[in-house]
Structures are given as C-alpha cells and as structure tokens.
Amino acid sequence: MGADVKGQSARKSDSHQMIPYWLALIAVSILVFFIERVFAHRQGQSWLRRGLLSDLFHLGFNGHVVGVLLYAFAGRYLVEPDFQSVAVDWPMWLQVIAAIISLDFIQWCVHNALHRVPFLWHFHKLHHGVVDGEMDWIVSFRFQWIEVVIYQGMMALPLAWLGFSVEALWIQAIFGTLIGHLNHANLSWTYGPFRYLFNNPAMHIWHHAYDGPTRNFGIVLSIWDWVFGTAILPDQAPSKLGYEGMEELPTEFFAQQFWQLGRWLPQPAVSASGLILILSAYWALR
C-alpha cells in the first residue's frame, strides 16, 4: 500500500515538473503563429486551411503526450548506466550547447535514414503529405506516433544517459521546437550568413519539394547538410510540395496515427495498439 502511494506521488511529481515545459511549448507556438501572420510569404494562404484540426491534434499529441510517456518510461524503468558522468559537472550553458549539437547530429542521421530506408519512409510519409496551401508552422508536428518513438528513442534517451540534466534537454527541446515551427512556417527567411549554421524556412521548404526530399535533412542546424553535401538553397521556392502517391494518406488524426501499421498487422492488433497507447497516456498523466 505504501509503495503504491509513493509511486502515485512520484507520478504526480513527474507530471507537475512537465508543466513549465508544456507552457513554454505553448508560448513558442503562439509566438510563431503571430510571426507567421505578420511576415507571411505566401500572402494568399489562409491559416484556416484543410487539415488544420488534425494537425492541431498532432501538435498536442506528438508535442506533449508521447514525450511524457517516454519521459515517464525512462525515469522509472531504465537503469542508469555506469558511464552517466560525461556532462554531469558541466555548467548549464555548456550542457545546452552540447545537447543541441549532439542531438541535432543524431536527428540529421535519423532523418536521413527515414528517407533512404523504405521501411522507415513508410512512417515518415505522413509528414511529407503537405499540399500547396498547407505548409505552415503546425505541420512541424505532423508525425505518426511510432516515428516520434523512433526519434526520441535514438536521441533523447542516450543524451540523458550521458549526464545531460533534464533542464538542459528541456531548453534544447524548446529551442528545437522554435526552429522547427519557423522552418515549416509561411516565411521566406534565410537568416543571412547564419543560414550556414541554422536551418531556416527557405531551406526547409525545399526538403518538402515534390521532387527533392533527399536534401536539407537538418532540424535545428544546417551545418550538417553543408558539410555532407546535401544542402540546397535556390533563390525561389519550389513550385509544388508533397510526394508522388500522397493521395493515399488518410485525412483524420486517428487514421493517420495508425495508418501504416495496417500494412504489417491485422486490424485487431492495430486497434489494440491504439487502446494501449491511450491507456498508457492516462497512466503517465494521472
């Protein structure tokens, strides 16, 4: 009985610790929304567009719920390894910079694989199912939940094991969310000479071009694309977005989240995975 009460108290503490992180993500989203309204590049594009409701669900689900699940799982079930001491004594500013650089390079590698490995591309397709008139800041979280697990499992958890503080990883995540929102926003910014360091809207929209998604894999930093020869930054925006065959994409949020699982699992298993995910979210947030 005592252990159960203690466990419930720990879960409530975990949830409360996440509140400042959630508020920061909401503030970043509101900020970029107004930036996009003031500096809109495609003047005729309305923010009340097709797919807005499902993308708002993606924003809340992928930006908050799945992250909380992974945070809770890591904190309760993963044993700290003996080598968790690399960054533990570093000052916060150095941890943040190191986390941004390290995590972004891993993200660049994973993002590259998502496009080049057919099995992974099936899950990443949803993010590229953007037609003209839909490209805005909210698209940055249009992912299937399984892709978020792949990303976080290969990036955030190893960095946490290496000794980066939770606060440093939160700052990195908030900064990454800001850059990600701006990259997908209806903007034409290049950041001038800083385009060789930071990813930007003018570069990232070419990643979503109909005939050019194997370029510009950077998330926060563009330096990896410049170094490894995958950068492209034409003077004009692409004439068409998306990919061939994207008409097969479902339009509703829950159908999008479990769409590709139907290729390999029978329908009862797909339905069960959805139920398990919902129950896990309840368990993590209660």
Coordinates of N, CA and C in Angstrom, one line a residue, residues 51-64 122-131 134-149 177 180-181 183-185 250-259:
G51 N -7.1 20.3 -43.1 CA -6.2 19.5 -42.3 C -5.8 20.2 -41.0
L52 N -6.3 21.4 -40.8 CA -5.9 22.2 -39.6 C -6.2 21.5 -38.3
L53 N -7.4 20.9 -38.2 CA -7.9 20.3 -37.0 C -7.0 19.1 -36.6
S54 N -6.7 18.2 -37.6 CA -5.9 17.0 -37.4 C -4.5 17.4 -37.0
D55 N -4.0 18.5 -37.6 CA -2.6 19.0 -37.3 C -2.5 19.5 -35.9
L56 N -3.6 20.2 -35.4 CA -3.6 20.6 -34.0 C -3.6 19.4 -33.1
F57 N -4.3 18.4 -33.4 CA -4.2 17.1 -32.6 C -2.8 16.6 -32.6
H58 N -2.1 16.6 -33.8 CA -0.7 16.2 -33.9 C 0.2 17.0 -33.0
L59 N -0.1 18.3 -33.0 CA 0.7 19.2 -32.2 C 0.6 18.9 -30.7
G60 N -0.6 18.7 -30.2 CA -0.8 18.4 -28.8 C -0.3 16.9 -28.5
F61 N -0.6 16.0 -29.3 CA -0.3 14.6 -29.1 C 1.2 14.3 -29.2
N62 N 1.8 14.7 -30.3 CA 3.2 14.4 -30.5 C 4.1 15.4 -29.7
G63 N 3.6 16.6 -29.5 CA 4.4 17.5 -28.7 C 4.4 17.4 -27.2
H64 N 3.3 16.7 -26.7 CA 3.1 16.6 -25.3 C 3.0 15.1 -24.8
H122 N 8.0 4.6 -44.9 CA 6.5 4.4 -44.8 C 5.9 5.2 -43.7
F123 N 6.7 5.3 -42.6 CA 6.2 6.0 -41.4 C 6.4 7.5 -41.5
H124 N 7.4 7.9 -42.3 CA 7.7 9.4 -42.4 C 6.8 10.0 -43.5
K125 N 6.2 9.3 -44.3 CA 5.4 9.8 -45.4 C 4.4 10.8 -44.9
L126 N 3.8 10.6 -43.8 CA 2.7 11.4 -43.3 C 3.2 12.9 -43.2
H127 N 4.4 13.1 -42.7 CA 5.0 14.4 -42.6 C 5.1 15.1 -43.9
H128 N 5.3 14.4 -45.0 CA 5.5 15.0 -46.3 C 4.2 15.0 -47.1
G129 N 3.1 14.6 -46.5 CA 1.9 14.7 -47.3 C 1.3 16.1 -47.2
V130 N 2.1 17.1 -47.6 CA 1.7 18.5 -47.5 C 1.4 19.0 -48.9
V131 N 0.3 19.6 -49.2 CA 0.0 20.1 -50.5 C 0.1 21.6 -50.4
E134 N -1.0 24.3 -47.4 CA -1.0 23.7 -46.1 C 0.3 23.9 -45.3
M135 N 1.4 24.3 -46.0 CA 2.7 24.4 -45.3 C 2.7 25.6 -44.3
D136 N 2.6 25.3 -43.1 CA 2.7 26.3 -42.0 C 3.3 25.7 -40.8
W137 N 3.4 26.5 -39.7 CA 4.2 26.1 -38.5 C 3.6 24.9 -37.9
I138 N 2.3 24.6 -38.0 CA 1.7 23.5 -37.3 C 2.1 22.1 -37.9
V139 N 2.6 22.2 -39.2 CA 3.0 21.0 -39.9 C 4.2 20.3 -39.2
S140 N 4.9 21.1 -38.4 CA 6.2 20.6 -37.8 C 6.0 19.4 -36.9
F141 N 4.7 19.2 -36.4 CA 4.5 18.1 -35.5 C 3.6 17.0 -36.2
R142 N 3.4 17.1 -37.5 CA 2.6 16.1 -38.2 C 3.4 14.8 -38.4
F143 N 3.4 14.0 -37.4 CA 4.1 12.7 -37.4 C 3.2 11.6 -36.9
Q144 N 3.5 10.4 -37.3 CA 2.9 9.2 -36.7 C 3.6 9.0 -35.3
W145 N 2.9 8.5 -34.3 CA 3.5 8.4 -33.0 C 4.7 7.4 -33.0
I146 N 4.7 6.4 -33.9 CA 5.8 5.5 -33.9 C 7.1 6.2 -34.4
E147 N 6.9 7.2 -35.3 CA 8.1 7.9 -35.7 C 8.7 8.8 -34.5
V148 N 7.8 9.3 -33.7 CA 8.3 10.1 -32.6 C 9.0 9.2 -31.6
V149 N 8.5 7.9 -31.4 CA 9.2 7.0 -30.6 C 10.6 6.6 -31.1
T177 N 12.0 23.2 -30.9 CA 10.6 23.4 -31.3 C 10.4 24.7 -32.0
G180 N 11.9 24.4 -35.4 CA 11.1 23.6 -36.2 C 9.8 24.3 -36.7
H181 N 9.2 25.0 -35.8 CA 8.0 25.8 -36.2 C 8.3 26.8 -37.3
N183 N 10.8 26.7 -39.4 CA 11.2 26.1 -40.6 C 10.0 25.7 -41.5
H184 N 8.9 25.4 -40.8 CA 7.7 25.0 -41.5 C 6.7 26.2 -41.7
A185 N 7.0 27.3 -41.1 CA 6.1 28.4 -41.2 C 6.0 29.0 -42.6
P250 N -4.6 9.1 -45.3 CA -5.9 9.5 -44.6 C -5.9 10.9 -44.1
T251 N -7.0 11.5 -43.9 CA -7.1 12.9 -43.5 C -7.5 13.1 -42.0
E252 N -8.0 12.0 -41.4 CA -8.3 12.1 -40.0 C -7.2 11.7 -39.1
F253 N -7.1 12.4 -37.9 CA -6.0 12.2 -37.0 C -5.7 10.8 -36.6
F254 N -6.7 10.1 -36.1 CA -6.5 8.7 -35.6 C -6.2 7.8 -36.7
A255 N -6.8 8.0 -37.9 CA -6.4 7.2 -39.0 C -5.0 7.4 -39.4
Q256 N -4.5 8.6 -39.3 CA -3.1 9.0 -39.7 C -2.2 8.3 -38.7
Q257 N -2.5 8.3 -37.4 CA -1.6 7.8 -36.4 C -1.4 6.3 -36.6
F258 N -2.3 5.5 -37.1 CA -2.2 4.1 -37.2 C -2.2 3.6 -38.6
W259 N -2.1 4.5 -39.6 CA -2.2 4.2 -41.0 C -1.3 3.0 -41.5

